[in-house]
PDB file of C-alpha atoms in Angstrom:
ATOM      1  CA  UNK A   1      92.681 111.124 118.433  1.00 39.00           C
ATOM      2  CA  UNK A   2      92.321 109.123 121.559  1.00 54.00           C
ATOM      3  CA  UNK A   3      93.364 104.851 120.899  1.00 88.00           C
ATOM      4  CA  UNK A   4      89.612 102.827 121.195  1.00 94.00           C
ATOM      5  CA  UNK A   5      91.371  99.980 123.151  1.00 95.00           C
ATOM      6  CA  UNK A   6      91.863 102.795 125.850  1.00 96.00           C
ATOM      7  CA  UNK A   7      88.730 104.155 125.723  1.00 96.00           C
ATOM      8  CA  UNK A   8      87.194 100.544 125.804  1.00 97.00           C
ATOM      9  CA  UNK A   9      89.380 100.071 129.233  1.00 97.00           C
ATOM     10  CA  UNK A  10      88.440 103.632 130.438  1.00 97.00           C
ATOM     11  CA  UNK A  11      84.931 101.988 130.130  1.00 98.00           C
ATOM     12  CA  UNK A  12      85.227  98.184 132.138  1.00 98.00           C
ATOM     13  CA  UNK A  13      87.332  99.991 134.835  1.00 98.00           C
ATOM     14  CA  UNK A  14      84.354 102.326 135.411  1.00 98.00           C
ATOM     15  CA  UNK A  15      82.017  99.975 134.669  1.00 98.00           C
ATOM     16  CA  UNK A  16      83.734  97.722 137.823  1.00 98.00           C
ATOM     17  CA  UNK A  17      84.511 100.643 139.787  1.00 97.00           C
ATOM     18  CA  UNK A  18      80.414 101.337 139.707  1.00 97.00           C
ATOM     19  CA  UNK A  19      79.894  97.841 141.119  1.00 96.00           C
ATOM     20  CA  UNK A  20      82.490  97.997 143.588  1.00 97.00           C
ATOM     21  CA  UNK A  21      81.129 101.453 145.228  1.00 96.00           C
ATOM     22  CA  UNK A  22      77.703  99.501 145.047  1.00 94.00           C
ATOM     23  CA  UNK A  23      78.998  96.566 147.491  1.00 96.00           C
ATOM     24  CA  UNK A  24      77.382  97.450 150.971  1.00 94.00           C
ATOM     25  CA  UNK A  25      80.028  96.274 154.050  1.00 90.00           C
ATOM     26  CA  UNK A  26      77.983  93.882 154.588  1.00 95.00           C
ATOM     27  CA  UNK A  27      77.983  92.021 150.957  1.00 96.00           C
ATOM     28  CA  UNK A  28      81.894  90.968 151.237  1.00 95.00           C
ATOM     29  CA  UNK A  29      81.419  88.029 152.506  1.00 95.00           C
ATOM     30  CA  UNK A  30      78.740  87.102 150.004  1.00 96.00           C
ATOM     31  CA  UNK A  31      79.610  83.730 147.394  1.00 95.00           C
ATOM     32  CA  UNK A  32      80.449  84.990 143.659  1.00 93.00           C
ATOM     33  CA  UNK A  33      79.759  82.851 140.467  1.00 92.00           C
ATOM     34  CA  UNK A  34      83.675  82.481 140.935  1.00 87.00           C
ATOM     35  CA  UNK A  35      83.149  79.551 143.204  1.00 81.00           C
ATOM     36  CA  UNK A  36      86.000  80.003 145.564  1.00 87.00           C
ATOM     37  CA  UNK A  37      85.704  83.723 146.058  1.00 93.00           C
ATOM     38  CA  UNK A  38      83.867  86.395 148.275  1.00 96.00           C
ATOM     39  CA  UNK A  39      82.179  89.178 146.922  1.00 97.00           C
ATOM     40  CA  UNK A  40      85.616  90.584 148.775  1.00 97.00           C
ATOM     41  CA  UNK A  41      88.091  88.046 146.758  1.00 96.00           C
ATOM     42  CA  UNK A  42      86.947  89.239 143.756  1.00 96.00           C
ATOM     43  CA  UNK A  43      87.632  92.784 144.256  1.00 97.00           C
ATOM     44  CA  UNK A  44      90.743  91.974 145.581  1.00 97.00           C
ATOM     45  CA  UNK A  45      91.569  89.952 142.666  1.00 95.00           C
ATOM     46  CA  UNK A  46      90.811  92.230 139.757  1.00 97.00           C
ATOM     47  CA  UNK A  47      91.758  95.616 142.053  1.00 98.00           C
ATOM     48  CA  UNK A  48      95.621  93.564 142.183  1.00 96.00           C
ATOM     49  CA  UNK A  49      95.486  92.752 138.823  1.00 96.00           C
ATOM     50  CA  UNK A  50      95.382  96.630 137.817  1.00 97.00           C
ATOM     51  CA  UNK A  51      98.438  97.317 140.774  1.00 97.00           C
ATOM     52  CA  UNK A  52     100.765  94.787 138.307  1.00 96.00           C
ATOM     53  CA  UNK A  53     100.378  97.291 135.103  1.00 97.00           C
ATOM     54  CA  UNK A  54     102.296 100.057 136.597  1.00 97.00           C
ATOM     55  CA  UNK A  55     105.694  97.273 136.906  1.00 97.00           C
ATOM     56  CA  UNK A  56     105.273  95.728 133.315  1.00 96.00           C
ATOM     57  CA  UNK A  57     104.150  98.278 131.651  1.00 96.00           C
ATOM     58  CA  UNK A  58     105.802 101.493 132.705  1.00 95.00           C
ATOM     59  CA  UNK A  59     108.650 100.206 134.699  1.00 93.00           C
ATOM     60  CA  UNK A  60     109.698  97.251 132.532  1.00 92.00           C
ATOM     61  CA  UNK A  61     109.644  95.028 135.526  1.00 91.00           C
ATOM     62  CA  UNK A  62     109.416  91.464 134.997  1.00 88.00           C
ATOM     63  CA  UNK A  63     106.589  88.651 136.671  1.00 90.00           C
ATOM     64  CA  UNK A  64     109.494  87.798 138.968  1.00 90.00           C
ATOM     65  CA  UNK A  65     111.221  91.138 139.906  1.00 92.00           C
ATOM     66  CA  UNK A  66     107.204  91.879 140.863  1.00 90.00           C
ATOM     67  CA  UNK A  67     107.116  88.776 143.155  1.00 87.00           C
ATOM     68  CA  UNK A  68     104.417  88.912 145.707  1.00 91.00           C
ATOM     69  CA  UNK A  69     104.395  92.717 145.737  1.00 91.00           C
ATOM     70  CA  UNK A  70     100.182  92.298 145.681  1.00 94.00           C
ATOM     71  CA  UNK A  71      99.517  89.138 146.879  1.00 92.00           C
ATOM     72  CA  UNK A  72      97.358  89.330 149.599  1.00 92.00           C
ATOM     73  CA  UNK A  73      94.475  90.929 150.843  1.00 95.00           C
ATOM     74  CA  UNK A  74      95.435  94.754 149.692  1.00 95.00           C
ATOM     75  CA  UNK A  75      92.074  96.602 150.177  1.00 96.00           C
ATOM     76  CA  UNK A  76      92.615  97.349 153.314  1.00 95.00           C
ATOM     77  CA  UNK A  77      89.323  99.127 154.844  1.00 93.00           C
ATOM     78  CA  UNK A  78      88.500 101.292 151.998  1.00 95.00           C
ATOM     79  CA  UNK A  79      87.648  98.890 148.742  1.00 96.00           C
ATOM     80  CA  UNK A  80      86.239 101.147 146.978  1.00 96.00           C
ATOM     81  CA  UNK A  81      89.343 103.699 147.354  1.00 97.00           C
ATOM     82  CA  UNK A  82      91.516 100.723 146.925  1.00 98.00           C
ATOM     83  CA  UNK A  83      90.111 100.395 143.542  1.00 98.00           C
ATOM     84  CA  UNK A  84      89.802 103.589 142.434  1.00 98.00           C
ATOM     85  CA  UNK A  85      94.125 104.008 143.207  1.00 98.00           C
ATOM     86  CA  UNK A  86      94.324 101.031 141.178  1.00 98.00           C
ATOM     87  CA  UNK A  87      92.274 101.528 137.993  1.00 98.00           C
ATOM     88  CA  UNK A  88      93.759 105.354 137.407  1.00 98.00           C
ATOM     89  CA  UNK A  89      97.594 103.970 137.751  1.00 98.00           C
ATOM     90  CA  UNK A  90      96.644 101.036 135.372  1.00 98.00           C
ATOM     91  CA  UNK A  91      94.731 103.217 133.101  1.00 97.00           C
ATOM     92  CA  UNK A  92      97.440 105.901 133.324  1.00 97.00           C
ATOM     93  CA  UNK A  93     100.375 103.314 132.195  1.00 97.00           C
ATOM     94  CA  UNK A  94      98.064 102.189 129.513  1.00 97.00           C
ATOM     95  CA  UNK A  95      97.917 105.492 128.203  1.00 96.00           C
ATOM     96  CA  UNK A  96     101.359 106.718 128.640  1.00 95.00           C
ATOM     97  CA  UNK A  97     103.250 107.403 125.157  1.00 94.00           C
ATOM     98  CA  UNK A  98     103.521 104.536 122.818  1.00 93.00           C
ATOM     99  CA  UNK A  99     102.857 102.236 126.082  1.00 94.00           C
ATOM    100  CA  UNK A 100     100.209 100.037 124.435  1.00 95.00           C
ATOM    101  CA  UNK A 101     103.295  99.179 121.280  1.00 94.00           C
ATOM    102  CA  UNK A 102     105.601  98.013 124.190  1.00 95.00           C
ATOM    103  CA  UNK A 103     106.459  94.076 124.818  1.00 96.00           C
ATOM    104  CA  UNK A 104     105.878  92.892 128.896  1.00 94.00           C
ATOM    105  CA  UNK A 105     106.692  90.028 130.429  1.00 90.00           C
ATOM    106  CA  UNK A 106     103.490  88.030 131.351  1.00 89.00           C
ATOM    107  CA  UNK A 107     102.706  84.655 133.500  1.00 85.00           C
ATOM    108  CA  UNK A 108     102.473  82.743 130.135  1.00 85.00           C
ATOM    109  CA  UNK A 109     105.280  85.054 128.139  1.00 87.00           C
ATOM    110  CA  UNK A 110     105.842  88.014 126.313  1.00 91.00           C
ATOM    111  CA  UNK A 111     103.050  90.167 125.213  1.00 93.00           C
ATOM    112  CA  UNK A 112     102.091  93.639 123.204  1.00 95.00           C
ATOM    113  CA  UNK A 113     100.929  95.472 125.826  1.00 96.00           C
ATOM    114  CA  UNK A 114      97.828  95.985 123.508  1.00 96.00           C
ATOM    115  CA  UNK A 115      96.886  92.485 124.414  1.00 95.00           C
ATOM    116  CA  UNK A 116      97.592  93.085 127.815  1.00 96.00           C
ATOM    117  CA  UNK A 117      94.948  95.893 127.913  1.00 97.00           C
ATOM    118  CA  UNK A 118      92.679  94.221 125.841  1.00 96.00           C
ATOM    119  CA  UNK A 119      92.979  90.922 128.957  1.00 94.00           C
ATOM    120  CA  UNK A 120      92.320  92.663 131.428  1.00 96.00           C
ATOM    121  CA  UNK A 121      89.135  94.991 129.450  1.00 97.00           C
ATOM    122  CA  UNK A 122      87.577  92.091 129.245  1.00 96.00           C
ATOM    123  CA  UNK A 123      88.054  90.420 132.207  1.00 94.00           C
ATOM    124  CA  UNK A 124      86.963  93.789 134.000  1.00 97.00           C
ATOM    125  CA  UNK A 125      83.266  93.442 132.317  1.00 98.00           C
ATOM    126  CA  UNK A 126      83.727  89.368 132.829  1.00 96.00           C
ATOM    127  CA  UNK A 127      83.949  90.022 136.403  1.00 96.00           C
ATOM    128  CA  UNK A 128      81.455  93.644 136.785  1.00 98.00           C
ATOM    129  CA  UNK A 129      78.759  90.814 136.180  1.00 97.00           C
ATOM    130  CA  UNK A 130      79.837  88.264 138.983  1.00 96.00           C
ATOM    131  CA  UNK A 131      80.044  91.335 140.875  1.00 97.00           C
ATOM    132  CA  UNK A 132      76.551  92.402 140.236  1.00 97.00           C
ATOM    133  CA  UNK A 133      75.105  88.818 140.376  1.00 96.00           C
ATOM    134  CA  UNK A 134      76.733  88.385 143.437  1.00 96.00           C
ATOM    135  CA  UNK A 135      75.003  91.235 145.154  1.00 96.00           C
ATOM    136  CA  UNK A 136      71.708  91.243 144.118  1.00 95.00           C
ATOM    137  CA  UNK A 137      72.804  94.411 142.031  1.00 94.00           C
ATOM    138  CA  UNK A 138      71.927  94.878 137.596  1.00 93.00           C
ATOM    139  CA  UNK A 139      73.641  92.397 136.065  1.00 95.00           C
ATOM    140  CA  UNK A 140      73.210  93.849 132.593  1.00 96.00           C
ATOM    141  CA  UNK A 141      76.312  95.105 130.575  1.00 97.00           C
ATOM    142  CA  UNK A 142      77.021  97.973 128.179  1.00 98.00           C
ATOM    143  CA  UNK A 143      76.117  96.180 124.729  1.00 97.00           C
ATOM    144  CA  UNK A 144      79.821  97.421 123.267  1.00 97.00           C
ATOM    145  CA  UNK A 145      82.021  96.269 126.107  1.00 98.00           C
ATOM    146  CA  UNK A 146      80.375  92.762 126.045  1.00 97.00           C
ATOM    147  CA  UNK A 147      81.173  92.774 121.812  1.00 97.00           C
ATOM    148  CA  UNK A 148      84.321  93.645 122.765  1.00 97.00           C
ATOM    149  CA  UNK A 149      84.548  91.384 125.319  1.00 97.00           C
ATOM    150  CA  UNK A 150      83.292  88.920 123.349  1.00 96.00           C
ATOM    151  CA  UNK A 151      85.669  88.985 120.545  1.00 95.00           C
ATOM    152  CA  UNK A 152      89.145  89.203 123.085  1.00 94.00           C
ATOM    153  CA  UNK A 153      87.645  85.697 124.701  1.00 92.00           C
ATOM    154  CA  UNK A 154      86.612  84.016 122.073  1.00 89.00           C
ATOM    155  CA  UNK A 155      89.815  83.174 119.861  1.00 89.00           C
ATOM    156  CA  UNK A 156      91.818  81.558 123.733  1.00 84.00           C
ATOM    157  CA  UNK A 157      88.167  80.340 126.057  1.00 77.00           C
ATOM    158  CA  UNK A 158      89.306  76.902 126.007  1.00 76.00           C
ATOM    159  CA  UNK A 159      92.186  77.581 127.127  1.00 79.00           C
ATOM    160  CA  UNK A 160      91.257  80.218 129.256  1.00 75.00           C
ATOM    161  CA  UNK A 161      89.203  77.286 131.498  1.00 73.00           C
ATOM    162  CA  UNK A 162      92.099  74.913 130.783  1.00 73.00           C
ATOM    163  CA  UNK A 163      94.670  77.186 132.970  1.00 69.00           C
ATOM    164  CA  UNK A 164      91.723  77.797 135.614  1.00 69.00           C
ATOM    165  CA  UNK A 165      90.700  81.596 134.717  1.00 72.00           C
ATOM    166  CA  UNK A 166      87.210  80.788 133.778  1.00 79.00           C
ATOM    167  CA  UNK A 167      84.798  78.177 133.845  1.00 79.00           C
ATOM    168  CA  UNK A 168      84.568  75.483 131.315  1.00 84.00           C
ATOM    169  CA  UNK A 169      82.492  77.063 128.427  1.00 86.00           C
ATOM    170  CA  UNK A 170      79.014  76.199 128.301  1.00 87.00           C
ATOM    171  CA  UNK A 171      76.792  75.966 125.308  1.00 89.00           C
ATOM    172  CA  UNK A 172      74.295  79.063 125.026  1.00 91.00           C
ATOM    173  CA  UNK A 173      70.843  78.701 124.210  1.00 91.00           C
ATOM    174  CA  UNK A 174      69.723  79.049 120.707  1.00 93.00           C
ATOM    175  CA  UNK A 175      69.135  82.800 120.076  1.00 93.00           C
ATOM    176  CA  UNK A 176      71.033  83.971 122.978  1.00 95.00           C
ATOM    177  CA  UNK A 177      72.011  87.606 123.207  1.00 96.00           C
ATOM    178  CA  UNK A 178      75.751  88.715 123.472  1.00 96.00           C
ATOM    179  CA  UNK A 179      75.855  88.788 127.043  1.00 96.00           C
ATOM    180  CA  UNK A 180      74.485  85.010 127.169  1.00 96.00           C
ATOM    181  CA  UNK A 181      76.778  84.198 124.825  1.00 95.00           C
ATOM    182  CA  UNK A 182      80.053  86.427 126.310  1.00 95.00           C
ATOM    183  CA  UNK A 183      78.786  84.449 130.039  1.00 95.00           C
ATOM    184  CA  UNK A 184      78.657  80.587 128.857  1.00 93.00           C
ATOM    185  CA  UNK A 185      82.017  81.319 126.860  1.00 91.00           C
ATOM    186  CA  UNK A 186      83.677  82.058 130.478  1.00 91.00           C
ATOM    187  CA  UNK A 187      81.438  79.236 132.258  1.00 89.00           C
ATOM    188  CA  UNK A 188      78.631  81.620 133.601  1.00 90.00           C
ATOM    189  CA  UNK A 189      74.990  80.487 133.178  1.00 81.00           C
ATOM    190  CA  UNK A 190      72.800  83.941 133.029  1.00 75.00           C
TER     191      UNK A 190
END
């Protein structure tokens, strides 16, 4: 029976991958909602955070014994590609045997790799809307990755803004949706 926190993850790294392919060569240069990044930053930031799984998760490697390994602009001239590489190794460590009940080493500690996933889901469908927005492209999101998206935020926003990784939460407007509510938890007005 295939694990719902990897299905959920199959889902926000093809969700972002769909956005990415949508960028024309012309749109990387374009401002995000993530104030100091490109349309181009942005995929270079979440496509790098999917190149670290592969270290923690299958090879046990530590924040440190990673070092600067993908710092840097490591797109090259093919984002798209550059993405795709990186999703299916993340998604493949996630999904290797009894991966998601193993302990890595994180910025901010140890970690289930559960949680790990479950980060970086959400920050995938966080970051398929600034993507969208960005471009001109639909900004709307599947209605289950937002609740899921949703409930990984919620419990750690504050601190979340605190250590720079989102905005400071904003207060939705009465009646607002799950989307409004999932983007003014992570500082996005819709």
């Amino acid at each position: 029976m295939p694990e719902p926190l990897l299905e959920q993850h199959a889902e926000a790294l093809r969700l972002f991958g769909s956005r990415v392919r949508a960028v024309a060569p012309g749109q990387r240069g374009l401002p995000t909602p993530c104030a100091e990044w490109t349309v181009r930053d942005l995929v270079n930031h979440v496509t790098a955070e999917q190149l670290w799984v592969p270290p923690l998760v299958t090879e046990g490697c530590t924040v440190a014994e990673v070092g600067d390994r993908f710092a840097g602009d490591i797109l090259g001239d093919d984002p798209a590609a550059a993405w795709d590489r990186a999703a299916r190794a993340a998604h493949t460590a996630f999904a290797s045997p009894w991966a998601l009940e193993r302990i890595v080493s994180l910025s901010y500690g140890p970690s289930k790799a559960a949680a790990y996933c479950a980060e970086l889901t959400a920050d995938c469908v966080v970051h398929a809307w600034d993507l969208a927005r960005a471009v001109g492209a639909d900004d709307r999101l599947p209605a289950g990755l937002v609740r899921f998206a949703l409930d990984e935020i919620t419990p750690y926003a504050d601190g979340l803004a605190a250590a720079g990784m989102y905005g400071p939460p904003l207060v939705p407007p009465p009646g607002a949706d799950d989307q409004t509510r999932l983007l003014a938890l992570t500082g996005r007005a819709a």
